[in-house]
C-alpha cells in the first residue's frame, strides 16, 4: 500500500528544511524546531494539520518580525521547490494577514506560488477583503508567469478541494467572470485547466451563468473551446438539456427513441466487497443520420444508512452513424477506496445514453470474508 501523503512531512524533511534555514540564519535552533514540530500527537496529525504544525513552529523559531522571517525564507526558497513547501505560502497565510503586511504578503504569495502553490493561502485574504483581493487577482491574471496566472483562477475557485470554501462566490460568482474572461484563451494548459475547474465550480450553484458563458465563448478560440467543454462537464453528466444541445448530443425525437435496443449485464451477479465484475452492454442507435452519443453506466451505491447514491462512469463519447450497433465490456472493481466505502446489499446498475436510462441490471454485493 502506498504511503499516505502526510508521510512526506517526516523527520528527514524537517531536518533538511532546518539545515537550509541554519545556513542563512545561524541562530536557528534545529533541535528545538524538530522536537516542537514532531511533538505528540504528531503521528495522528493528517496532512494539513502537519503542515500547519510546521508553519507555526517556524513562526516560533524565526525572528518575530514578519519582514525578517520572510527574508530568511526568501534566502532559501530557490532550493525549496515542490508540494511539501506549501508551508511557505502557509506561513504567509498565518503571519501575514494584517493590513500593514498586505503588500508584502502579496509579493510573497506571488513569489512562492511557482515553487509549490499559494492557492490555499490566498483564500483567507479573499474572505477578509474580496474586493481588494479580486483586484489583485486581475493583476496576477496578466502576469508573465503561468503559475501566477493560475493562482488568480485556482485561488478564487468557489469550491477548491482541500481549500476553504468561498461562500460569497457561491452566492454570487459575478466578480469571478472578468477574471475568467482574461484567462479564457491563456496559452498555458495549466492555466486553462484551472479556468475550466472554476467554471465547473460555479456550475454547481449557478448553472445558468455557466450556460450563458459557454454560449458566449464557444467557437471563439480552440483553447477556449476546450475550457468550455471541460468547464461544463458536471452539466453534461447531469444531461442538462441546454448543454446537451449546445454540444450537439442527439436529442430524443417524438415517437422515435434514440436507442432502439439496449442490454446491460453484470457477471458475476453476486460477489463480495473487494472483488470485481465484468459489465457488458449492447445497444442499437436509431436509423437516420449521424448522431453524437455519450454512453455511461451508473451505479446506485448502497450507503451506510441503507439509502443509495448514484455515481456515473463514462464508457464512450463519440459520433456514430444512425443504425449503429455498439457493444463493450468494462471491469468494475468493488474494492474500498479512500474516496468510496462499499456496503453490502443489492446494487442497481443503469446504462445511460445522453443522460437517459436505456437498460438496467442488478447485483448482490456481500461483505468481505
CSV table of C-alpha atoms in Angstrom, one decimal:
chain,number,residue,atom,x,y,z
A,1,UNK,CA,0.0,0.0,0.0
A,2,UNK,CA,1.3,3.5,-0.9
A,3,UNK,CA,2.3,5.8,1.9
A,4,UNK,CA,-0.2,8.5,2.8
A,5,UNK,CA,0.6,11.9,1.5
A,6,UNK,CA,1.2,13.2,5.0
A,7,UNK,CA,4.3,11.0,5.3
A,8,UNK,CA,6.2,13.5,3.2
A,9,UNK,CA,6.4,15.6,6.4
A,10,UNK,CA,8.8,13.5,8.4
A,11,UNK,CA,12.0,13.8,10.4
A,12,UNK,CA,14.1,13.7,7.3
A,13,UNK,CA,12.2,16.6,5.7
A,14,UNK,CA,12.3,18.7,8.9
A,15,UNK,CA,16.0,18.2,9.3
A,16,UNK,CA,16.6,19.1,5.6
A,17,UNK,CA,14.5,22.3,6.0
A,18,UNK,CA,16.1,23.2,9.3
A,19,UNK,CA,19.6,22.8,7.8
A,20,UNK,CA,18.7,25.1,4.9
A,21,UNK,CA,17.5,27.7,7.3
A,22,UNK,CA,20.5,27.4,9.6
A,23,UNK,CA,22.9,28.2,6.7
A,24,UNK,CA,21.3,31.7,6.4
A,25,UNK,CA,20.2,32.2,10.0
A,26,UNK,CA,22.8,30.9,12.4
A,27,UNK,CA,20.6,31.5,15.5
A,28,UNK,CA,18.1,28.9,14.2
A,29,UNK,CA,17.7,26.1,16.8
A,30,UNK,CA,17.4,23.0,14.7
A,31,UNK,CA,16.9,20.5,17.6
A,32,UNK,CA,14.2,22.7,19.2
A,33,UNK,CA,12.5,23.1,15.8
A,34,UNK,CA,12.3,19.4,15.1
A,35,UNK,CA,11.3,18.5,18.6
A,36,UNK,CA,8.5,21.0,18.7
A,37,UNK,CA,7.2,20.2,15.2
A,38,UNK,CA,7.0,16.5,15.9
A,39,UNK,CA,5.7,16.6,19.4
A,40,UNK,CA,2.8,14.3,20.1
A,41,UNK,CA,0.3,13.7,18.7
A,42,UNK,CA,2.4,14.1,15.5
A,43,UNK,CA,1.5,10.6,14.2
A,44,UNK,CA,-2.2,11.2,14.4
A,45,UNK,CA,-2.0,14.5,12.5
A,46,UNK,CA,-3.2,14.5,8.9
A,47,UNK,CA,-1.6,16.3,6.0
A,48,UNK,CA,-2.9,19.8,6.5
A,49,UNK,CA,-2.6,19.6,10.3
A,50,UNK,CA,1.1,18.6,9.9
A,51,UNK,CA,1.7,21.4,7.5
A,52,UNK,CA,0.2,23.9,9.9
A,53,UNK,CA,2.2,22.5,12.9
A,54,UNK,CA,5.4,23.0,10.9
A,55,UNK,CA,4.3,26.6,9.9
A,56,UNK,CA,3.6,27.5,13.5
A,57,UNK,CA,6.8,26.0,14.7
A,58,UNK,CA,8.7,28.0,12.1
A,59,UNK,CA,6.9,31.1,13.4
A,60,UNK,CA,8.3,30.5,16.9
A,61,UNK,CA,11.8,29.7,15.7
A,62,UNK,CA,12.3,32.5,13.2
A,63,UNK,CA,12.6,36.2,14.0
A,64,UNK,CA,9.3,37.6,15.4
A,65,UNK,CA,9.3,40.4,12.8
A,66,UNK,CA,7.3,39.1,9.8
A,67,UNK,CA,9.6,41.0,7.4
A,68,UNK,CA,12.7,39.5,8.8
A,69,UNK,CA,11.3,36.0,8.8
A,70,UNK,CA,10.3,36.4,5.1
A,71,UNK,CA,13.8,37.4,4.2
A,72,UNK,CA,15.1,34.1,5.6
A,73,UNK,CA,12.6,32.1,3.6
A,74,UNK,CA,13.4,34.2,0.5
A,75,UNK,CA,17.1,33.3,1.0
A,76,UNK,CA,16.4,29.6,0.7
A,77,UNK,CA,13.3,29.3,-1.5
A,78,UNK,CA,15.3,28.6,-4.6
A,79,UNK,CA,16.1,25.2,-3.1
A,80,UNK,CA,12.6,24.7,-1.7
A,81,UNK,CA,10.5,23.5,-4.6
A,82,UNK,CA,7.7,21.0,-4.6
A,83,UNK,CA,4.4,20.1,-2.9
A,84,UNK,CA,5.9,19.9,0.7
A,85,UNK,CA,6.9,23.6,0.5
A,86,UNK,CA,3.3,24.6,0.7
A,87,UNK,CA,4.4,25.6,4.2
A,88,UNK,CA,5.9,28.8,2.7
A,89,UNK,CA,2.6,30.2,1.4
A,90,UNK,CA,1.0,28.8,4.6
A,91,UNK,CA,3.5,30.9,6.6
A,92,UNK,CA,2.2,34.0,4.7
A,93,UNK,CA,-1.4,33.0,5.5
A,94,UNK,CA,-0.7,32.5,9.2
A,95,UNK,CA,1.6,35.5,9.9
A,96,UNK,CA,1.0,38.0,7.1
A,97,UNK,CA,-2.7,38.7,7.2
A,98,UNK,CA,-2.6,42.1,8.9
A,99,UNK,CA,-3.3,45.3,7.0
A,100,UNK,CA,0.3,46.6,7.5
A,101,UNK,CA,1.7,43.4,5.8
A,102,UNK,CA,-0.8,43.3,2.9
A,103,UNK,CA,1.6,44.4,0.1
A,104,UNK,CA,4.5,42.3,1.4
A,105,UNK,CA,2.2,39.3,1.7
A,106,UNK,CA,1.0,39.7,-1.9
A,107,UNK,CA,4.7,39.8,-3.1
A,108,UNK,CA,5.4,36.7,-1.0
A,109,UNK,CA,2.5,34.7,-2.4
A,110,UNK,CA,3.4,35.7,-6.0
A,111,UNK,CA,7.0,34.6,-5.3
A,112,UNK,CA,6.2,31.3,-3.6
A,113,UNK,CA,3.4,30.1,-5.8
A,114,UNK,CA,5.7,28.9,-8.7
A,115,UNK,CA,7.6,26.7,-6.2
A,116,UNK,CA,4.6,25.0,-4.7
A,117,UNK,CA,1.3,26.7,-4.8
A,118,UNK,CA,-0.4,29.6,-3.0
A,119,UNK,CA,-3.9,28.6,-4.0
A,120,UNK,CA,-4.9,27.7,-0.4
A,121,UNK,CA,-3.0,30.5,1.3
A,122,UNK,CA,-4.7,33.2,-0.8
A,123,UNK,CA,-8.2,32.3,0.3
A,124,UNK,CA,-8.3,33.9,3.8
A,125,UNK,CA,-7.2,37.1,2.1
A,126,UNK,CA,-10.2,36.8,-0.2
A,127,UNK,CA,-12.5,36.1,2.7
A,128,UNK,CA,-11.3,39.2,4.6
A,129,UNK,CA,-11.5,41.6,1.7
A,130,UNK,CA,-12.8,40.1,-1.5
A,131,UNK,CA,-13.0,43.3,-3.5
A,132,UNK,CA,-9.4,44.2,-2.8
A,133,UNK,CA,-8.2,40.7,-3.4
A,134,UNK,CA,-10.0,40.3,-6.7
A,135,UNK,CA,-8.3,43.5,-7.9
A,136,UNK,CA,-5.0,41.8,-7.1
A,137,UNK,CA,-6.2,38.6,-8.9
A,138,UNK,CA,-6.9,40.6,-12.0
A,139,UNK,CA,-3.3,42.0,-11.9
A,140,UNK,CA,-2.0,38.4,-11.5
A,141,UNK,CA,-4.1,37.3,-14.4
A,142,UNK,CA,-1.8,39.3,-16.7
A,143,UNK,CA,1.4,38.1,-15.1
A,144,UNK,CA,4.1,36.6,-17.5
A,145,UNK,CA,4.4,33.5,-15.3
A,146,UNK,CA,1.8,30.7,-15.8
A,147,UNK,CA,2.0,29.8,-12.1
A,148,UNK,CA,0.9,33.3,-11.0
A,149,UNK,CA,-1.8,33.4,-13.7
A,150,UNK,CA,-3.1,30.1,-12.5
A,151,UNK,CA,-3.1,31.3,-8.9
A,152,UNK,CA,-5.6,34.0,-9.9
A,153,UNK,CA,-8.1,31.4,-11.1
A,154,UNK,CA,-7.3,28.5,-8.8
A,155,UNK,CA,-7.2,30.6,-5.7
A,156,UNK,CA,-10.6,32.1,-6.4
A,157,UNK,CA,-12.5,28.8,-7.1
A,158,UNK,CA,-15.7,28.8,-5.0
A,159,UNK,CA,-15.2,25.1,-4.2
A,160,UNK,CA,-11.5,24.4,-4.3
A,161,UNK,CA,-10.8,20.8,-3.0
A,162,UNK,CA,-8.9,20.9,0.4
A,163,UNK,CA,-9.3,24.7,0.4
A,164,UNK,CA,-11.6,27.0,2.4
A,165,UNK,CA,-14.9,27.5,0.6
A,166,UNK,CA,-15.7,31.0,-0.6
A,167,UNK,CA,-19.3,31.4,0.3
A,168,UNK,CA,-19.6,34.9,-1.2
A,169,UNK,CA,-18.7,33.4,-4.7
A,170,UNK,CA,-21.1,30.5,-4.2
A,171,UNK,CA,-23.8,33.1,-3.6
A,172,UNK,CA,-22.7,35.5,-6.4
A,173,UNK,CA,-19.9,34.5,-8.8
A,174,UNK,CA,-20.1,37.6,-10.9
A,175,UNK,CA,-16.8,39.0,-9.5
A,176,UNK,CA,-15.1,36.0,-11.0
A,177,UNK,CA,-16.3,36.5,-14.5
A,178,UNK,CA,-14.0,39.4,-15.5
A,179,UNK,CA,-11.1,37.3,-14.2
A,180,UNK,CA,-12.1,34.2,-16.2
A,181,UNK,CA,-12.6,36.4,-19.3
A,182,UNK,CA,-8.9,37.5,-19.1
A,183,UNK,CA,-7.8,33.8,-19.0
A,184,UNK,CA,-10.2,32.2,-21.3
A,185,UNK,CA,-7.6,31.8,-24.1
A,186,UNK,CA,-4.5,31.5,-22.0
A,187,UNK,CA,-1.6,29.8,-23.8
A,188,UNK,CA,-0.9,27.6,-20.8
A,189,UNK,CA,-2.9,24.4,-20.4
A,190,UNK,CA,-2.0,24.6,-16.7
A,191,UNK,CA,-4.0,27.8,-16.5
A,192,UNK,CA,-6.8,26.7,-18.8
A,193,UNK,CA,-7.5,23.6,-16.7
A,194,UNK,CA,-7.9,25.9,-13.7
A,195,UNK,CA,-10.3,28.2,-15.6
A,196,UNK,CA,-12.4,25.2,-16.5
A,197,UNK,CA,-12.4,24.0,-12.9
A,198,UNK,CA,-13.5,27.4,-11.8
A,199,UNK,CA,-16.4,27.3,-14.2
A,200,UNK,CA,-17.3,23.8,-13.1
A,201,UNK,CA,-17.4,25.0,-9.5
A,202,UNK,CA,-19.7,27.9,-10.5
A,203,UNK,CA,-22.0,25.5,-12.4
A,204,UNK,CA,-22.8,23.6,-9.2
A,205,UNK,CA,-24.6,26.7,-7.8
A,206,UNK,CA,-25.3,28.8,-10.9
A,207,UNK,CA,-25.7,26.6,-14.0
A,208,UNK,CA,-27.5,29.4,-15.8
A,209,UNK,CA,-24.4,31.6,-15.6
A,210,UNK,CA,-22.1,28.9,-16.9
A,211,UNK,CA,-24.5,28.0,-19.7
A,212,UNK,CA,-24.6,31.7,-20.8
A,213,UNK,CA,-20.8,31.9,-20.6
A,214,UNK,CA,-20.5,28.7,-22.6
A,215,UNK,CA,-22.8,30.1,-25.4
A,216,UNK,CA,-20.7,33.3,-25.5
A,217,UNK,CA,-17.3,31.7,-25.5
A,218,UNK,CA,-17.9,28.6,-27.6
A,219,UNK,CA,-16.4,28.9,-31.1
A,220,UNK,CA,-14.2,31.9,-30.4
A,221,UNK,CA,-10.9,30.0,-30.0
A,222,UNK,CA,-9.7,26.4,-29.9
A,223,UNK,CA,-8.2,26.8,-26.5
A,224,UNK,CA,-11.4,28.5,-25.2
A,225,UNK,CA,-13.5,25.6,-26.7
A,226,UNK,CA,-11.5,23.2,-24.6
A,227,UNK,CA,-12.2,25.3,-21.4
A,228,UNK,CA,-15.9,25.4,-22.2
A,229,UNK,CA,-16.2,21.7,-22.7
A,230,UNK,CA,-14.2,20.8,-19.5
A,231,UNK,CA,-15.9,23.5,-17.5
A,232,UNK,CA,-19.4,22.1,-18.4
A,233,UNK,CA,-18.5,18.5,-17.5
A,234,UNK,CA,-20.8,18.4,-14.5
A,235,UNK,CA,-23.7,19.8,-16.5
A,236,UNK,CA,-23.0,17.2,-19.2
A,237,UNK,CA,-23.1,14.4,-16.6
A,238,UNK,CA,-26.4,15.8,-15.4
A,239,UNK,CA,-27.6,15.8,-19.1
A,240,UNK,CA,-28.7,19.4,-18.8
A,241,UNK,CA,-30.9,19.9,-21.9
A,242,UNK,CA,-29.4,23.2,-22.9
A,243,UNK,CA,-25.8,22.0,-22.6
A,244,UNK,CA,-26.5,18.7,-24.4
A,245,UNK,CA,-28.0,20.7,-27.3
A,246,UNK,CA,-25.0,23.2,-27.2
A,247,UNK,CA,-22.5,20.3,-27.6
A,248,UNK,CA,-24.5,18.5,-30.3
A,249,UNK,CA,-25.7,15.5,-28.4
A,250,UNK,CA,-28.6,13.8,-30.2
A,251,UNK,CA,-32.0,14.5,-28.5
A,252,UNK,CA,-34.9,12.2,-28.3
A,253,UNK,CA,-37.3,12.6,-31.2
A,254,UNK,CA,-41.0,12.4,-30.8
A,255,UNK,CA,-42.1,8.8,-31.3
A,256,UNK,CA,-38.5,7.7,-32.1
A,257,UNK,CA,-36.3,6.8,-29.2
A,258,UNK,CA,-32.6,7.4,-29.7
A,259,UNK,CA,-31.8,3.8,-28.7
A,260,UNK,CA,-34.0,1.1,-30.2
A,261,UNK,CA,-32.5,-1.8,-28.2
A,262,UNK,CA,-30.2,-2.0,-25.2
A,263,UNK,CA,-29.0,-4.7,-22.8
A,264,UNK,CA,-26.7,-4.4,-19.7
A,265,UNK,CA,-25.4,-7.4,-17.7
A,266,UNK,CA,-23.1,-7.9,-14.8
A,267,UNK,CA,-21.0,-11.1,-14.3
A,268,UNK,CA,-21.0,-12.4,-11.6
A,269,UNK,CA,-24.3,-11.1,-10.3
A,270,UNK,CA,-23.2,-12.0,-6.7
A,271,UNK,CA,-19.8,-11.0,-5.4
A,272,UNK,CA,-18.0,-9.7,-2.3
A,273,UNK,CA,-16.6,-6.4,-1.4
A,274,UNK,CA,-13.0,-6.3,-2.8
A,275,UNK,CA,-13.8,-8.4,-5.8
A,276,UNK,CA,-14.6,-7.3,-9.4
A,277,UNK,CA,-17.3,-7.9,-12.1
A,278,UNK,CA,-17.5,-7.7,-15.8
A,279,UNK,CA,-20.1,-5.3,-17.2
A,280,UNK,CA,-21.3,-6.0,-20.8
A,281,UNK,CA,-23.5,-3.7,-22.8
A,282,UNK,CA,-25.1,-3.8,-26.2
A,283,UNK,CA,-27.2,-1.1,-27.8
A,284,UNK,CA,-28.6,-0.1,-31.2
A,285,UNK,CA,-28.9,3.5,-32.3
A,286,UNK,CA,-32.0,4.6,-34.2
A,287,UNK,CA,-31.8,4.7,-38.0
A,288,UNK,CA,-31.0,8.0,-39.7
A,289,UNK,CA,-28.1,10.4,-39.9
A,290,UNK,CA,-25.0,10.6,-37.7
A,291,UNK,CA,-25.7,11.3,-34.0
A,292,UNK,CA,-23.4,12.2,-31.1
A,293,UNK,CA,-23.8,10.0,-28.1
A,294,UNK,CA,-22.4,9.8,-24.6
A,295,UNK,CA,-22.6,6.3,-23.1
A,296,UNK,CA,-22.3,5.9,-19.3
A,297,UNK,CA,-23.1,3.4,-16.7
A,298,UNK,CA,-24.4,4.5,-13.3
A,299,UNK,CA,-24.2,2.5,-10.0
A,300,UNK,CA,-26.7,3.3,-7.3
A,301,UNK,CA,-24.3,2.6,-4.4
A,302,UNK,CA,-25.8,1.4,-1.1
A,303,UNK,CA,-24.7,3.8,1.7
A,304,UNK,CA,-24.3,3.1,5.4
A,305,UNK,CA,-27.9,4.0,6.3
A,306,UNK,CA,-29.4,1.9,3.5
A,307,UNK,CA,-30.0,4.8,1.1
A,308,UNK,CA,-28.4,4.9,-2.3
A,309,UNK,CA,-26.3,7.4,-4.2
A,310,UNK,CA,-25.6,7.2,-7.9
A,311,UNK,CA,-22.2,7.7,-9.4
A,312,UNK,CA,-21.6,7.8,-13.2
A,313,UNK,CA,-18.8,6.2,-15.2
A,314,UNK,CA,-18.1,7.2,-18.8
A,315,UNK,CA,-17.9,4.4,-21.4
A,316,UNK,CA,-17.8,6.3,-24.7
A,317,UNK,CA,-18.4,9.7,-26.2
A,318,UNK,CA,-18.5,9.9,-29.9
A,319,UNK,CA,-20.5,10.5,-33.1
A,320,UNK,CA,-21.8,7.4,-34.9
A,321,UNK,CA,-23.9,6.7,-38.0
A,322,UNK,CA,-27.6,6.0,-37.5
A,323,UNK,CA,-28.4,2.3,-37.1
A,324,UNK,CA,-25.0,1.6,-35.4
A,325,UNK,CA,-24.9,-1.4,-33.0
A,326,UNK,CA,-22.5,-0.8,-30.2
A,327,UNK,CA,-21.2,-3.2,-27.6
A,328,UNK,CA,-18.5,-3.2,-25.0
A,329,UNK,CA,-17.1,-4.6,-21.7
A,330,UNK,CA,-15.9,-2.9,-18.6
A,331,UNK,CA,-14.3,-4.3,-15.5
A,332,UNK,CA,-15.7,-2.7,-12.3
A,333,UNK,CA,-13.8,-3.2,-9.1
A,334,UNK,CA,-15.6,-3.2,-5.8
A,335,UNK,CA,-12.5,-2.6,-3.6
A,336,UNK,CA,-12.9,0.1,-0.9
A,337,UNK,CA,-11.1,3.4,-1.7
A,338,UNK,CA,-10.2,6.4,0.3
A,339,UNK,CA,-13.0,8.2,-1.5
A,340,UNK,CA,-15.6,5.4,-1.5
A,341,UNK,CA,-16.5,2.8,1.0
A,342,UNK,CA,-18.7,-0.1,-0.2
A,343,UNK,CA,-21.6,-1.6,1.8
A,344,UNK,CA,-23.4,-4.9,1.3
A,345,UNK,CA,-26.7,-5.0,-0.4
A,346,UNK,CA,-28.4,-5.1,-3.8
A,347,UNK,CA,-26.9,-2.5,-6.2
A,348,UNK,CA,-28.8,-1.3,-9.3
A,349,UNK,CA,-26.7,-0.6,-12.4
A,350,UNK,CA,-28.1,1.6,-15.2
A,351,UNK,CA,-26.9,2.1,-18.8
A,352,UNK,CA,-27.4,5.7,-19.9
A,353,UNK,CA,-27.2,7.3,-23.4
A,354,UNK,CA,-27.2,11.1,-23.4
A,355,UNK,CA,-28.4,11.0,-19.9
A,356,UNK,CA,-31.4,8.8,-20.4
A,357,UNK,CA,-31.6,5.3,-18.9
A,358,UNK,CA,-31.9,2.6,-21.6
A,359,UNK,CA,-31.2,-0.6,-19.7
A,360,UNK,CA,-30.5,-1.8,-16.2
A,361,UNK,CA,-29.5,-4.8,-14.1
A,362,UNK,CA,-28.6,-5.5,-10.5
A,363,UNK,CA,-26.1,-7.4,-8.5
A,364,UNK,CA,-25.8,-8.5,-4.9
A,365,UNK,CA,-22.7,-7.2,-3.0
A,366,UNK,CA,-21.8,-9.3,0.1
A,367,UNK,CA,-19.4,-8.4,2.9
A,368,UNK,CA,-15.7,-9.2,2.7
A,369,UNK,CA,-14.7,-12.5,4.1
